[in-house]
CSV table of C-alpha atoms in Angstrom, one decimal:
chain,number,residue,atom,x,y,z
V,1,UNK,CA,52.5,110.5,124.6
V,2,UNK,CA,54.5,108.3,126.9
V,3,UNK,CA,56.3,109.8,130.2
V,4,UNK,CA,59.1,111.9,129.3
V,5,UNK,CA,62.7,110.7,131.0
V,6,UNK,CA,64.2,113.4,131.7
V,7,UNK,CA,67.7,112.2,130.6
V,8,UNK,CA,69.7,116.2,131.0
V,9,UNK,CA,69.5,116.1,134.5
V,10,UNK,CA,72.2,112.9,134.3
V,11,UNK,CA,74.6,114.4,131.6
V,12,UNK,CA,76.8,116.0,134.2
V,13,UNK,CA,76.8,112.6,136.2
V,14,UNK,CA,77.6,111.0,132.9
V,15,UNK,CA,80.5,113.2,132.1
V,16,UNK,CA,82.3,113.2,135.4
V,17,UNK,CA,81.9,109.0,135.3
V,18,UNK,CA,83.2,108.8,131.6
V,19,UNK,CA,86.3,111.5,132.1
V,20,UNK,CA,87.0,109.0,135.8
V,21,UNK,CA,87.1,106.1,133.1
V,22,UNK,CA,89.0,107.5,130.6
V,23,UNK,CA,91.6,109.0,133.0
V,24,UNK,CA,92.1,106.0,134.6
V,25,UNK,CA,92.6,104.7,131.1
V,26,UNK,CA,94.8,106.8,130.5
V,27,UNK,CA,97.1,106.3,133.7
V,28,UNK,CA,96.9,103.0,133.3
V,29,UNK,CA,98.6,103.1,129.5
V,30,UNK,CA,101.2,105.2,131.4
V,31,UNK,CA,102.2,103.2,134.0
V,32,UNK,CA,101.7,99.2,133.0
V,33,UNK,CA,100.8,100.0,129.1
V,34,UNK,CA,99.4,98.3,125.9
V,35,UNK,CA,99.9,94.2,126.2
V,36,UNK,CA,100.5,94.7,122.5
V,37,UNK,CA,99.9,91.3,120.8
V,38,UNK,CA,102.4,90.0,117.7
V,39,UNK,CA,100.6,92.3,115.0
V,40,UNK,CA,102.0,95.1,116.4
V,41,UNK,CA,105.9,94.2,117.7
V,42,UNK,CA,108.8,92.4,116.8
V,43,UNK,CA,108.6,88.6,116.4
V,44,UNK,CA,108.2,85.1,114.1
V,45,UNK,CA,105.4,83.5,112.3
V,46,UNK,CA,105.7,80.1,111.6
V,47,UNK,CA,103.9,76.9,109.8
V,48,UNK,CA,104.4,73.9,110.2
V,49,UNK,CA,103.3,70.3,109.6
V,50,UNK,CA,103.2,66.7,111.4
V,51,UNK,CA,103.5,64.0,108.8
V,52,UNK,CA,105.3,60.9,108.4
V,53,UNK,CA,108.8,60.7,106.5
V,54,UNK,CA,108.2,58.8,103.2
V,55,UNK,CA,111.7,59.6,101.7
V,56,UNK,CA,115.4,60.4,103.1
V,57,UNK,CA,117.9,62.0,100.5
V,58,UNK,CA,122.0,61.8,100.8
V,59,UNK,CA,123.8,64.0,98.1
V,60,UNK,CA,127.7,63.2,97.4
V,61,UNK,CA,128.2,65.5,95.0
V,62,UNK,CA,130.0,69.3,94.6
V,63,UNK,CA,127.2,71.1,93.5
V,64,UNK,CA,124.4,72.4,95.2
V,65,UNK,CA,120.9,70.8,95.0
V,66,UNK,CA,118.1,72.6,97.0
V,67,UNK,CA,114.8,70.6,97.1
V,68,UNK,CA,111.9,72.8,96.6
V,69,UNK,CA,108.6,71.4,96.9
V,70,UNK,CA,105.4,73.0,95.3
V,71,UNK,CA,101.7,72.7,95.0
V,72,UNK,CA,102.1,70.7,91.9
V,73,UNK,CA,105.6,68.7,91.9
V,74,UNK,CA,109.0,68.7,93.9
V,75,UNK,CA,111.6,70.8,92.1
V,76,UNK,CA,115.7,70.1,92.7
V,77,UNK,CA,117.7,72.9,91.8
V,78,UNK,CA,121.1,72.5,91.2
V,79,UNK,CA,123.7,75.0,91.0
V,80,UNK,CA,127.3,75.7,91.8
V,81,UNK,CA,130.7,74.5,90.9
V,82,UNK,CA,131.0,71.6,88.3
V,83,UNK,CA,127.2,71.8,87.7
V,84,UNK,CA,125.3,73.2,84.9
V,85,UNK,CA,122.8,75.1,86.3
V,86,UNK,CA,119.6,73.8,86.2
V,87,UNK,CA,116.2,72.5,87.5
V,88,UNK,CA,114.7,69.2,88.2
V,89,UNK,CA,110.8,69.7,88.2
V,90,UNK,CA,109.5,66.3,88.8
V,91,UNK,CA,105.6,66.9,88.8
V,92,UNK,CA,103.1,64.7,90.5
V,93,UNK,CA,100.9,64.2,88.2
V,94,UNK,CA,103.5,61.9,86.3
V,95,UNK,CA,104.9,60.3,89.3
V,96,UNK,CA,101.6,59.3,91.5
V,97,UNK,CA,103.5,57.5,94.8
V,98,UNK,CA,106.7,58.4,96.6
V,99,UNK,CA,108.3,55.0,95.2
V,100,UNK,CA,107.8,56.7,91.6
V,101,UNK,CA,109.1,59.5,92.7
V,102,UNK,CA,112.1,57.9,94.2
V,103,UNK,CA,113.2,56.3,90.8
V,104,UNK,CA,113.1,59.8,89.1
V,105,UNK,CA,115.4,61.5,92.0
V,106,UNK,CA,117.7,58.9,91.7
V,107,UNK,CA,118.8,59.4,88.1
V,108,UNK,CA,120.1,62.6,89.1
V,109,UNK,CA,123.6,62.0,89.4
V,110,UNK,CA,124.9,61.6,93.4
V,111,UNK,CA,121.5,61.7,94.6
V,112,UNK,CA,121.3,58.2,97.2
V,113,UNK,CA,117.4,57.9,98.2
V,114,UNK,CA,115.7,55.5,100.8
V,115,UNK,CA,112.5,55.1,100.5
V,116,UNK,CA,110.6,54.7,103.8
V,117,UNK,CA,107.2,54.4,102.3
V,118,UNK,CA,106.8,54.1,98.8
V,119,UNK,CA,103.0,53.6,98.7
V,120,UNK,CA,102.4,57.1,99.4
V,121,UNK,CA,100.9,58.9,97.2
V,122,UNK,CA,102.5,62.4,96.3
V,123,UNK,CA,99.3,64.1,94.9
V,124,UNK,CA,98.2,65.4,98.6
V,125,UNK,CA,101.6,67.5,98.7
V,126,UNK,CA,105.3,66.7,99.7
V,127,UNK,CA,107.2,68.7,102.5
V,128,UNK,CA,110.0,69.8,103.8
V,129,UNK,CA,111.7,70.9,107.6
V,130,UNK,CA,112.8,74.7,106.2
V,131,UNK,CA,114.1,75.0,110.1
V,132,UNK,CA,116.8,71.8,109.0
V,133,UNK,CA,117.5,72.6,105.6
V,134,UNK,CA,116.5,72.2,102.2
V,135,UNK,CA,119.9,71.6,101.2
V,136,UNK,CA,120.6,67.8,99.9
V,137,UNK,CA,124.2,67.0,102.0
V,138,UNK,CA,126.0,64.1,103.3
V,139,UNK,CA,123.0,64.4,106.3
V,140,UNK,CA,119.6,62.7,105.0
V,141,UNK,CA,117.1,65.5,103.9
V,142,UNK,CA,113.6,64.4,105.1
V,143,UNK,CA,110.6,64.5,102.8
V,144,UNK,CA,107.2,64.6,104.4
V,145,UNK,CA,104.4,63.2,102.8
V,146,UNK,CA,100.8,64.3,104.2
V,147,UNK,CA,98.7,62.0,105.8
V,148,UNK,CA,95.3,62.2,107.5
V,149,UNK,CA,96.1,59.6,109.8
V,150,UNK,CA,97.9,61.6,111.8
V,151,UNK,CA,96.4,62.1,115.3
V,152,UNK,CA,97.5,65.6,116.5
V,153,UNK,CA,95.5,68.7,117.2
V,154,UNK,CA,96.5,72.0,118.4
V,155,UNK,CA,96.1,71.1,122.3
V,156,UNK,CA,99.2,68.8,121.5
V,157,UNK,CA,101.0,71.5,119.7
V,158,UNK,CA,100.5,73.9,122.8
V,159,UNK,CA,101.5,71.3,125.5
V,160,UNK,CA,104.5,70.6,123.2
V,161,UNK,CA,105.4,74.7,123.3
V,162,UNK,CA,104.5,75.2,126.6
V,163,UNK,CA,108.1,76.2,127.6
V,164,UNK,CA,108.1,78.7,124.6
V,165,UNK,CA,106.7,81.9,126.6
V,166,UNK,CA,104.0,84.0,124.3
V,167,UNK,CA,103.3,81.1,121.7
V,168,UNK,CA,100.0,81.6,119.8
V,169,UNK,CA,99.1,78.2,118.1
V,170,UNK,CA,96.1,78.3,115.8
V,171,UNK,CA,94.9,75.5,113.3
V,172,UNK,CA,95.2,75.7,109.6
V,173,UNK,CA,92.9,73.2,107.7
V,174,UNK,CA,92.0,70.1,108.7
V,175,UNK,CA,92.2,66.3,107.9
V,176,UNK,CA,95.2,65.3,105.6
V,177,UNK,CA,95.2,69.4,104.9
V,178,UNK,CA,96.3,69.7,108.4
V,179,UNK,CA,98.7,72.5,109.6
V,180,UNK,CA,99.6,74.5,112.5
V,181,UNK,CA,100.4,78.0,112.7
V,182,UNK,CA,102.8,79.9,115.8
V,183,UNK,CA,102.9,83.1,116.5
V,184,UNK,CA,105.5,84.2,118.7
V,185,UNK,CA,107.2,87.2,119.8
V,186,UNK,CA,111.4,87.4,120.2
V,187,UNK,CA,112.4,89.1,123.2
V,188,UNK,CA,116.1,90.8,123.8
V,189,UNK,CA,118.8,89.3,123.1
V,190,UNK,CA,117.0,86.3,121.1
V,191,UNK,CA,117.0,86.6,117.1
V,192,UNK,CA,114.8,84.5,114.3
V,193,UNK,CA,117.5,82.0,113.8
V,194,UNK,CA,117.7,80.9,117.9
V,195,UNK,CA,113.6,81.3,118.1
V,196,UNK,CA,113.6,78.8,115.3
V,197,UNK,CA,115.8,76.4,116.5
V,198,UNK,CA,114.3,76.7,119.9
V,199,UNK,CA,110.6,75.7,118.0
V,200,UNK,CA,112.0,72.8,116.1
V,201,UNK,CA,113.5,71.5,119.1
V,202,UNK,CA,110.3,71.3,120.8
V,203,UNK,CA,108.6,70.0,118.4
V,204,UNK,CA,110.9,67.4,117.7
V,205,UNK,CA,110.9,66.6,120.9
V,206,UNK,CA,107.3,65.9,121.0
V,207,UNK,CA,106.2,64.9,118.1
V,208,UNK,CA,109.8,63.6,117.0
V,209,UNK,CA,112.3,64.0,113.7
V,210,UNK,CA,110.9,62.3,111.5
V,211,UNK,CA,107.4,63.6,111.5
V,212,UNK,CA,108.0,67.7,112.1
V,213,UNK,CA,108.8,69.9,108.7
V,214,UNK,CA,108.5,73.7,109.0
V,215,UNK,CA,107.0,74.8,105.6
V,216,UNK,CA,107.0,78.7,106.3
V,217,UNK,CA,108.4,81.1,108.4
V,218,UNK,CA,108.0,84.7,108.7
V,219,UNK,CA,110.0,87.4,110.6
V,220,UNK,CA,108.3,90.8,111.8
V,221,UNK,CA,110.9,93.1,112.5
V,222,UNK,CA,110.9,96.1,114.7
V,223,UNK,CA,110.1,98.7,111.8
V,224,UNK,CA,107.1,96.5,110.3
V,225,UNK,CA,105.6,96.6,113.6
V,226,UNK,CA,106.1,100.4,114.1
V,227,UNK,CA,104.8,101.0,110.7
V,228,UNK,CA,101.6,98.9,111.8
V,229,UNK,CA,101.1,101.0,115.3
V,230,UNK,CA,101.2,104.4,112.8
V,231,UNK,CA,99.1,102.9,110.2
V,232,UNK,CA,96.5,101.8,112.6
V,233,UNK,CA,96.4,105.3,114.3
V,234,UNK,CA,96.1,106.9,111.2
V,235,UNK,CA,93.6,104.4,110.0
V,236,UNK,CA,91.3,105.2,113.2
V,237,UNK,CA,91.7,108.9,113.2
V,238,UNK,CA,90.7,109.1,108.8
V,239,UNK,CA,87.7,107.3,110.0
V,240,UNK,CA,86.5,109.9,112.6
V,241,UNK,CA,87.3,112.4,110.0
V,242,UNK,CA,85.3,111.0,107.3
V,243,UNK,CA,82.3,110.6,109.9
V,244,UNK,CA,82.6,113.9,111.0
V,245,UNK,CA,82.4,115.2,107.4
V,246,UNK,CA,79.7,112.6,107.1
V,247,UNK,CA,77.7,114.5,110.4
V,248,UNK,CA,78.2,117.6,109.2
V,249,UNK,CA,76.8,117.6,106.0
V,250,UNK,CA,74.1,115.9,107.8
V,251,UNK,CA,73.1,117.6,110.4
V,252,UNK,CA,74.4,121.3,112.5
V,253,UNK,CA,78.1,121.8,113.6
V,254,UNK,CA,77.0,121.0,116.8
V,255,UNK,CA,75.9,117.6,116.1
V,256,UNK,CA,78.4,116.1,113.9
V,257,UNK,CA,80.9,117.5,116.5
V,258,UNK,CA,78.8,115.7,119.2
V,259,UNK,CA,78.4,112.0,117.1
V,260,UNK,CA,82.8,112.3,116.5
V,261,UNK,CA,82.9,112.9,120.5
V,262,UNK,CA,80.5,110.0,121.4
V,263,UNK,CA,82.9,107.5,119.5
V,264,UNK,CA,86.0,108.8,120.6
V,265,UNK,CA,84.9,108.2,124.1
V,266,UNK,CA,83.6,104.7,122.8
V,267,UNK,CA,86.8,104.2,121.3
V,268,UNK,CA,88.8,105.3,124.6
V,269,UNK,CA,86.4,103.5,126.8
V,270,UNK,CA,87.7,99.9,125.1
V,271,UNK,CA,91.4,101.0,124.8
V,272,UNK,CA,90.8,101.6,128.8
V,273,UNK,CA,89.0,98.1,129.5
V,274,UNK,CA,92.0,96.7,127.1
V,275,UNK,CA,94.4,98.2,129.4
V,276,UNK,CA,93.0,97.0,132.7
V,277,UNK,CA,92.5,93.7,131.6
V,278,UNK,CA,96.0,93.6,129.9
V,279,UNK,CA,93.9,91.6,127.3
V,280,UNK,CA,96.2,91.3,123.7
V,281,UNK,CA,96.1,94.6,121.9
V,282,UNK,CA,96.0,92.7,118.1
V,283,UNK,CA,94.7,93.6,114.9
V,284,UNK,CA,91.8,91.6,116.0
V,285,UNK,CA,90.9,94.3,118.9
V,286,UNK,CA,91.5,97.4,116.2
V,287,UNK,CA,88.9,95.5,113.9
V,288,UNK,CA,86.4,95.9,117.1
V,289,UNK,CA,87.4,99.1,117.9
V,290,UNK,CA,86.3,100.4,113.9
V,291,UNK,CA,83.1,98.0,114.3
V,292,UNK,CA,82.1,99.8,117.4
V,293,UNK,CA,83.0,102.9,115.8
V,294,UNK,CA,80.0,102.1,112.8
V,295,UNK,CA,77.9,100.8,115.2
V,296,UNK,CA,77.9,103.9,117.6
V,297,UNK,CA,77.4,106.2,114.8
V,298,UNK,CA,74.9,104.3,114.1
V,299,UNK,CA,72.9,104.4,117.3
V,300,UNK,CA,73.9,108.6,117.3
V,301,UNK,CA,72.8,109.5,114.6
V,302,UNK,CA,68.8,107.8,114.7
V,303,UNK,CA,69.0,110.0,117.8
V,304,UNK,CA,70.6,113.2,116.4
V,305,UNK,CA,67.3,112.4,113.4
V,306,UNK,CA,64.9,112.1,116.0
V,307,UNK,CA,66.3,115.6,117.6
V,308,UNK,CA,66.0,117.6,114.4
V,309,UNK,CA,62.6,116.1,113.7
V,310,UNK,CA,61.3,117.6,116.9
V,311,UNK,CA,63.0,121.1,116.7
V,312,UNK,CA,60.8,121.3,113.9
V,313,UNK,CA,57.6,120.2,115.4
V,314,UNK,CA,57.2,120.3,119.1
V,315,UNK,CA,56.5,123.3,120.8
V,316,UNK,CA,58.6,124.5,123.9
V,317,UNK,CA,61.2,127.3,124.7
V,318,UNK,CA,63.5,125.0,126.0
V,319,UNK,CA,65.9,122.7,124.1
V,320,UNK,CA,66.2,120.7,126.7
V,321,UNK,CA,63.1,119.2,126.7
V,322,UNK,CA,62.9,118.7,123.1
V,323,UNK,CA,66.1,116.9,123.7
V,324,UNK,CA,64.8,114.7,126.4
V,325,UNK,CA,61.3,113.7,124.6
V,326,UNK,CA,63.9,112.7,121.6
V,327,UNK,CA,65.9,110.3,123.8
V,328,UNK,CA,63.1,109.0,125.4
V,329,UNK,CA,61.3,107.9,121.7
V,330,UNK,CA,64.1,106.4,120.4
V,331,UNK,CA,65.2,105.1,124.5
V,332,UNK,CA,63.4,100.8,122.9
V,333,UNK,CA,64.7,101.2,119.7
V,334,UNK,CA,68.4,101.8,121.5
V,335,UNK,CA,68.1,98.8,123.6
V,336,UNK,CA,66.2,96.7,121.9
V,337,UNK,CA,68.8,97.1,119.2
V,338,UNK,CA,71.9,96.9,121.5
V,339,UNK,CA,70.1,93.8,123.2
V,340,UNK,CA,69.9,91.6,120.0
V,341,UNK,CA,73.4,92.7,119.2
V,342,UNK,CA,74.4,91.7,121.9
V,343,UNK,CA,73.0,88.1,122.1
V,344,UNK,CA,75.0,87.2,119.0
V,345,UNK,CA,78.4,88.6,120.8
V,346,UNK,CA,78.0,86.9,123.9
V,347,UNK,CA,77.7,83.7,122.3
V,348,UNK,CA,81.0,84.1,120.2
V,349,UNK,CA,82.4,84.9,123.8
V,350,UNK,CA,81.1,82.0,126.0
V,351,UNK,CA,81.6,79.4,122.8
V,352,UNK,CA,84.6,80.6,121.7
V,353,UNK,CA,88.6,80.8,122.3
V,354,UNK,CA,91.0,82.8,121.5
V,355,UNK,CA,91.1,85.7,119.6
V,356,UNK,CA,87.5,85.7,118.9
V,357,UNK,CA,87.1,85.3,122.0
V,358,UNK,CA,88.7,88.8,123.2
V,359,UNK,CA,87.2,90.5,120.1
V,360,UNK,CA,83.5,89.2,121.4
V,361,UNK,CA,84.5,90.4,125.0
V,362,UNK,CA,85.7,94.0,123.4
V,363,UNK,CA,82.3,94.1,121.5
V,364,UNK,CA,80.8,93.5,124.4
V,365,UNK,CA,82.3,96.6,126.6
V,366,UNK,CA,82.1,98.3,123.0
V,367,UNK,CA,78.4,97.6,122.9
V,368,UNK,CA,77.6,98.9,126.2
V,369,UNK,CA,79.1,102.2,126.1
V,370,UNK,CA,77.8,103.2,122.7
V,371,UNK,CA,74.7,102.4,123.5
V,372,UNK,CA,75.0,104.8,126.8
V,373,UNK,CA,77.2,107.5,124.9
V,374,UNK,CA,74.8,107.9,122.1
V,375,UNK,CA,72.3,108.8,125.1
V,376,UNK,CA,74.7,110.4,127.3
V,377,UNK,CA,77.5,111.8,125.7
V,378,UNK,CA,76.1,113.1,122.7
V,379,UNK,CA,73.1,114.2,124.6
V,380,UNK,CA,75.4,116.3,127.1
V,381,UNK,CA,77.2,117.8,124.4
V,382,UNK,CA,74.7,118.9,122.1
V,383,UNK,CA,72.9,120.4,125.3
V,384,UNK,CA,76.1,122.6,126.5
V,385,UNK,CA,76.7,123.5,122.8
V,386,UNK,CA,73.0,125.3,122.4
V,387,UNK,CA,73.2,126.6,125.6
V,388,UNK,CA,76.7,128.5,125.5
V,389,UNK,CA,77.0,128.5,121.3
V,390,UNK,CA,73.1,129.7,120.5
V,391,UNK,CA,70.6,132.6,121.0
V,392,UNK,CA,68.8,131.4,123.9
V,393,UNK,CA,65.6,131.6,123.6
V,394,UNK,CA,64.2,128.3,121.4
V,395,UNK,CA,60.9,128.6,120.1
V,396,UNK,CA,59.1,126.6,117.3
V,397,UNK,CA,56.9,127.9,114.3
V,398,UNK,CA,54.5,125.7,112.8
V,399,UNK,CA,53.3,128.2,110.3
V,400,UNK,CA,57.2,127.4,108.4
V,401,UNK,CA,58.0,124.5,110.4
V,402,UNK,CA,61.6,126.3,111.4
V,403,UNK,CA,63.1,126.7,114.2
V,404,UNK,CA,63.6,130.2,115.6
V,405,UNK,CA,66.6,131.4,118.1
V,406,UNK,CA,65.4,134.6,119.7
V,407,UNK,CA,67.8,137.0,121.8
């Protein structure tokens, strides 16, 4: 048999180093906390396009027409006083280019239209700036057509919000299907309507009026996000539950108690690293934080397996070394394992920006310290459990293949 590492004679190293971590963790939440990221406070998600105006509209009338467009046609509704109340679906399929279209709209009565390109054709999708209005008014509504030719990416859109502090920009589609998405956060004293005016004004600016229209927007309020910080606790704490009822069925109290304590300390190892790095505490990090979670359980349990095999067939009176010859046979499969993972993470990390690229760089930390708390943690745990919860005493029979705990 290969040379035994004897691995208990580092628990109580391990244990002091981890609690320094953690602590430190946990000081640093206190004092400079969580850089909590857009999915979990208050704040504005927004989409919006860059295409060319194909059509202005001018309304002279007393109702009120709102233009609506869809996947499949451009809808007017019209409502209000001395108006019967109705809508105008105009679908593309009947009206292939913006001039087409035009003629339609205008037999609306006191719709004016001026048609800036008429060849356009409607059947990629027709827009409008939400953040202006979709109201037809004395003020010319501009309708967006899309249009591949367009020669922005979401560099441009950054420099062009660089005075906007805390905007996310992030690419939706490409080509002709070509939109951008900002995620921002509104701090005190701002509200959605100023946020959004602030955006369009920057964007217009940039890219200028006639080519910007804000298709969506989205406001996360204060309770949503509070909701989401409670939901996500809860959502991390039901998974150590189930794993724990998982271990237990499995295996001994002792090690289903030590597999739940190995991935809370994984888990508080990467909420610590989160902290000191003041890296974006998003959705995104949670997802790592529940993939580490699998992945150290993972890692414990082949061990926790290899433990109970050998209480069964190696003789010795002393747990200890049983537990040391078990971390040492399963010591390359742990790294060789943690190794390849870790090949595919730090290539999303060096390749990659963003939010990929923290979740790679959690993974990473994530990685590390399952690996060594599957070894380490668990290993210390189990040991101070059978020597302060057990008969001491271990001895192994062969004849029934049972292990025996004598007084």
């Amino acid at each position: 048999m290969k040379k035994v590492i004897h691995f208990s004679k580092f628990f109580v190293g391990a244990v002091i180093l981890s609690s320094a971590l953690i602590i430190g963790g946990i000081v640093s939440v206190a004092t400079r906390g969580i850089n909590f990221g857009l999915d979990f406070k208050p704040g504005m998600i927004e989409e919006f396009r860059i295409d060319p105006t194909v059509l202005k509209l001018t309304y002279s009338g007393s109702a009120t027409i709102k233009v609506d467009p869809t996947g499949s046609g451009l809808d007017l509704v019209i409502s209000g006083v001395g108006a019967e109340n109705r809508t105008v679906n105009l679908p593309y399929a009947e009206n292939a280019t913006v001039a087409e279209l035009a003629a339609k709209i205008r037999e609306v009565e006191g719709i004016s239209v001026e048609v800036v390109d008429g060849s356009a054709p409607t059947s990629d999708g027709l827009f409008v700036n939400s953040a202006v209005s979709t109201t037809l008014g004395a003020n010319p509504l501009l309708i967006h057509a899309a249009d591949e030719s367009v020669n922005v990416n979401a560099d441009d859109v950054r420099a062009a919000l660089k005075d906007i502090e805390g905007a996310d920009v992030k690419t939706l589609g490409s080509g002709k299907d070509a939109s951008y998405q900002i995620r921002m956060g509104i701090a005190e004293g701002d509200t959605q309507k100023s946020i959004q005016e602030k955006t369009n004004a920057a964007l217009t600016a940039a890219f200028g009026e006639d080519k910007v229209a804000i298709v969506k927007s989205d406001f996360i309020g204060s309770q949503f996000s509070k909701s989401l910080i409670r939901d996500s606790i809860i959502l991390v704490l039901a998974t150590l539950v189930l794993i724990w009822l998982y271990s237990t069925i499995r295996f001994h109290w002792d090690f289903a108690l030590a597999a739940v304590i190995a991935i809370i300390h994984d888990s508080l190892i990467m909420v610590s690293f989160i902290t000191w790095s003041q890296m974006e505490f998003s959705t995104t990090s949670l997802a790592a934080i529940l993939t580490i979670i699998g992945y150290s359980i993972n890692a414990t349990v082949v061990i926790l397996d290899r433990v109970r095999y050998n209480m069964k067939t190696v003789e010795t009176n002393k747990f200890a070394d049983i537990l040391n010859i078990s971390l040492t046979e399963t010591l390359s499969r742990s790294i060789i394992t943690t190794l390849t993972t870790l090949f595919a993470v730090v290539s999303l990390f060096v390749f990659t920006t963003g939010t990929i690229h923290d979740f790679a760089l959690a993974l990473i930390v994530g990685l590390i310290s399952g690996a060594y708390s599957s070894i380490f943690i668990a290993g210390a745990f189990i040991s101070f459990a059978r020597r302060n919860f057990a008969n001491k005493g271990l001895t192994t029979s062969k004849a029934n293949n049972i292990v025996q705990f004598q007084a």
